[in-house]
Tab-separated table of C-alpha atoms in Angstrom:
chain	number	residue	atom	x	y	z
A	1	MET	CA	-17.635	58.143	-5.187
A	2	ALA	CA	-14.338	56.385	-4.331
A	3	ASP	CA	-12.336	54.638	-6.985
A	4	VAL	CA	-12.197	50.854	-6.671
A	5	GLU	CA	-9.255	48.952	-8.046
A	6	PHE	CA	-9.588	45.256	-8.785
A	7	ILE	CA	-6.400	43.234	-8.510
A	8	ASP	CA	-6.527	39.776	-10.028
A	9	ASN	CA	-4.323	37.413	-7.997
A	10	HIS	CA	-5.822	34.170	-9.210
A	11	LEU	CA	-2.606	33.046	-10.924
A	12	GLN	CA	-0.574	33.514	-7.730
A	13	VAL	CA	-3.288	31.809	-5.656
A	14	ASN	CA	-3.477	28.875	-8.065
A	15	ARG	CA	0.325	28.553	-8.035
A	16	ALA	CA	0.351	28.602	-4.217
A	17	ILE	CA	-2.327	25.912	-4.123
A	18	ASP	CA	-0.438	23.776	-6.635
A	19	ASP	CA	2.784	24.198	-4.625
A	20	ALA	CA	1.012	23.207	-1.404
A	21	VAL	CA	-0.616	20.191	-3.054
A	22	GLY	CA	2.726	19.072	-4.495
A	23	ALA	CA	4.552	19.459	-1.183
A	24	PHE	CA	1.793	17.641	0.672
A	25	LEU	CA	1.585	14.744	-1.796
A	26	LEU	CA	5.338	14.168	-1.788
A	27	GLU	CA	5.490	14.184	2.001
A	28	ALA	CA	2.367	12.055	2.545
A	29	ALA	CA	3.418	9.513	-0.065
A	30	ALA	CA	6.893	9.165	1.463
A	31	GLU	CA	5.345	8.647	4.909
A	32	LEU	CA	2.959	5.967	3.639
A	33	VAL	CA	5.673	4.133	1.704
A	34	SER	CA	7.883	4.116	4.795
A	35	ALA	CA	5.067	2.891	7.067
A	36	THR	CA	4.020	0.218	4.554
A	37	ARG	CA	7.594	-1.081	4.371
A	38	ARG	CA	7.733	-1.270	8.173
A	39	ASN	CA	4.462	-3.240	8.176
A	40	THR	CA	5.497	-5.690	5.449
A	41	PRO	CA	6.411	-9.181	6.649
A	42	LYS	CA	9.965	-10.029	5.722
A	43	ASP	CA	10.620	-13.351	4.098
A	44	THR	CA	13.104	-12.654	1.333
A	45	GLY	CA	12.867	-8.853	1.726
A	46	GLN	CA	11.875	-8.479	-1.918
A	47	LEU	CA	8.325	-7.275	-1.179
A	48	LYS	CA	9.436	-4.987	1.650
A	49	GLY	CA	11.830	-3.168	-0.675
A	50	SER	CA	9.420	-2.962	-3.600
A	51	TRP	CA	6.985	-0.384	-2.199
A	52	ALA	CA	7.152	2.979	-3.927
A	53	ALA	CA	5.065	6.051	-4.645
A	54	ASN	CA	4.202	7.679	-7.924
A	55	VAL	CA	3.203	11.315	-7.381
A	56	ASP	CA	1.433	13.171	-10.176
A	57	GLU	CA	1.212	16.772	-9.029
A	58	SER	CA	-0.739	17.841	-12.119
A	59	LYS	CA	-3.506	15.353	-11.243
A	60	GLY	CA	-3.184	15.983	-7.510
A	61	GLU	CA	-2.697	12.315	-6.721
A	62	ALA	CA	-0.219	9.929	-5.222
A	63	VAL	CA	-0.333	6.185	-5.843
A	64	ILE	CA	1.474	3.890	-3.431
A	65	GLY	CA	2.050	0.318	-4.511
A	66	SER	CA	4.355	-2.497	-5.471
A	67	PRO	CA	4.943	-4.030	-8.891
A	68	LEU	CA	5.137	-7.503	-7.339
A	69	GLU	CA	2.173	-9.846	-7.722
A	70	ASN	CA	2.796	-11.082	-4.180
A	71	ALA	CA	1.903	-7.613	-2.840
A	72	ILE	CA	-1.802	-8.091	-3.507
A	73	TRP	CA	-1.764	-11.607	-2.062
A	74	THR	CA	0.022	-10.434	1.075
A	75	GLU	CA	-2.176	-7.345	1.465
A	76	LEU	CA	-5.570	-8.997	0.936
A	77	GLY	CA	-4.878	-12.654	1.652
A	78	THR	CA	-5.831	-15.620	-0.495
A	79	GLY	CA	-8.089	-18.624	-0.377
A	80	GLU	CA	-10.186	-19.034	2.746
A	81	TRP	CA	-8.362	-16.114	4.400
A	82	ALA	CA	-9.100	-13.507	1.703
A	83	VAL	CA	-10.261	-10.184	3.177
A	84	ASN	CA	-13.456	-9.974	1.126
A	85	HIS	CA	-14.176	-13.702	1.544
A	86	ASN	CA	-13.922	-14.069	-2.208
A	87	GLY	CA	-10.978	-16.470	-2.297
A	88	ARG	CA	-10.873	-20.098	-3.273
A	89	SER	CA	-12.422	-22.406	-0.670
A	90	GLY	CA	-10.922	-25.719	0.285
A	91	ALA	CA	-7.366	-26.920	-0.083
A	92	TRP	CA	-5.066	-26.895	-3.083
A	93	TYR	CA	-1.494	-27.971	-3.681
A	94	VAL	CA	1.490	-25.837	-4.612
A	95	PRO	CA	4.521	-27.468	-6.266
A	96	ALA	CA	7.507	-27.068	-3.923
A	97	GLU	CA	9.776	-25.808	-6.709
A	98	LYS	CA	7.494	-22.760	-7.118
A	99	VAL	CA	7.855	-21.755	-3.455
A	100	THR	CA	10.561	-19.195	-2.778
A	101	GLY	CA	11.699	-17.731	0.511
A	102	LYS	CA	11.699	-19.185	3.995
A	103	LYS	CA	7.950	-19.218	4.594
A	104	LYS	CA	6.130	-22.226	3.230
A	105	PRO	CA	2.428	-22.429	2.356
A	106	THR	CA	0.290	-23.685	5.206
A	107	PHE	CA	-2.979	-25.506	5.693
A	108	ASN	CA	-4.783	-24.176	8.777
A	109	GLY	CA	-1.469	-22.822	10.039
A	110	GLN	CA	0.559	-26.021	9.563
A	111	VAL	CA	3.049	-26.872	6.848
A	112	ILE	CA	1.846	-30.082	5.214
A	113	VAL	CA	3.997	-31.769	2.594
A	114	VAL	CA	2.466	-34.239	0.157
A	115	TYR	CA	4.306	-36.273	-2.467
A	116	GLY	CA	2.813	-37.031	-5.867
A	117	LYS	CA	3.006	-40.385	-7.627
A	118	ASP	CA	6.174	-39.292	-9.394
A	119	GLY	CA	7.757	-38.235	-6.081
A	120	GLN	CA	7.202	-34.533	-6.719
A	121	LYS	CA	6.857	-32.523	-3.507
A	122	PHE	CA	3.768	-30.311	-2.926
A	123	TYR	CA	2.612	-28.051	-0.109
A	124	LYS	CA	-1.036	-28.290	0.879
A	125	THR	CA	-2.605	-24.891	1.486
A	126	ASN	CA	-5.925	-23.191	2.033
A	127	GLY	CA	-4.513	-19.719	1.501
A	128	LYS	CA	-2.474	-16.938	2.981
A	129	LYS	CA	-3.662	-14.703	5.810
A	130	PRO	CA	-3.813	-11.003	4.914
A	131	ALA	CA	-1.104	-8.762	6.378
A	132	ARG	CA	-2.898	-5.498	5.434
A	133	MET	CA	0.399	-3.567	5.474
A	134	LEU	CA	-0.754	-0.771	3.122
A	135	HIS	CA	-4.232	-0.487	4.628
A	136	ASN	CA	-2.845	-0.406	8.169
A	137	ALA	CA	-0.184	2.156	7.248
A	138	PHE	CA	-2.912	4.449	5.922
A	139	GLU	CA	-5.269	3.945	8.866
A	140	LYS	CA	-2.516	4.486	11.440
A	141	ASN	CA	-1.198	7.649	9.745
A	142	LYS	CA	-4.428	9.169	8.380
A	143	ALA	CA	-4.940	11.706	11.199
A	144	LYS	CA	-1.277	12.715	11.177
A	145	ILE	CA	-1.350	13.173	7.386
A	146	ILE	CA	-4.475	15.339	7.613
A	147	ARG	CA	-2.855	17.504	10.306
A	148	ARG	CA	0.257	17.862	8.147
A	149	ALA	CA	-1.846	18.895	5.139
A	150	GLU	CA	-3.506	21.568	7.250
A	151	LYS	CA	-0.093	22.901	8.333
A	152	ILE	CA	1.272	22.940	4.781
A	153	PHE	CA	-1.740	24.814	3.393
A	154	LYS	CA	-1.907	27.175	6.361
A	155	ALA	CA	1.780	28.074	5.933
A	156	ARG	CA	1.229	28.863	2.238
A	157	PHE	CA	-1.717	31.181	2.899
A	158	ASP	CA	-0.900	32.847	6.205
A	159	ASP	CA	0.946	35.756	4.609
């Protein structure tokens, strides 16, 4: 009977997998952040520059997002334009002093200014249309990211 020798390479295999996952996550996250920035409407530029990725290699995850509250409003829309149709219906008024940037709130696509009894200026609005910059960045790049993952893992294990 021939002698059989068992060689345990699980530590090296696990390390190679972890290395591939880390390389893939860093690359994919950078690509999605870049694409999301390109897709972001520019008013003041604050939102466009706020997108970032947090990669946690130990968890095998990458989170792409923005710390700005406006990111969720711009991504999913508000009011009657909200993506899931769960926004406020009807019009509301936004005090002009709370509006920053060049773009003003609109009502059915038109800027409507209303003055209160005390002369305070308000913008009438029924919401903000969704820009879907993060969603669209993912959808547009999904196939390319999958192909890149395949290449990264194949390169690690083709020896």
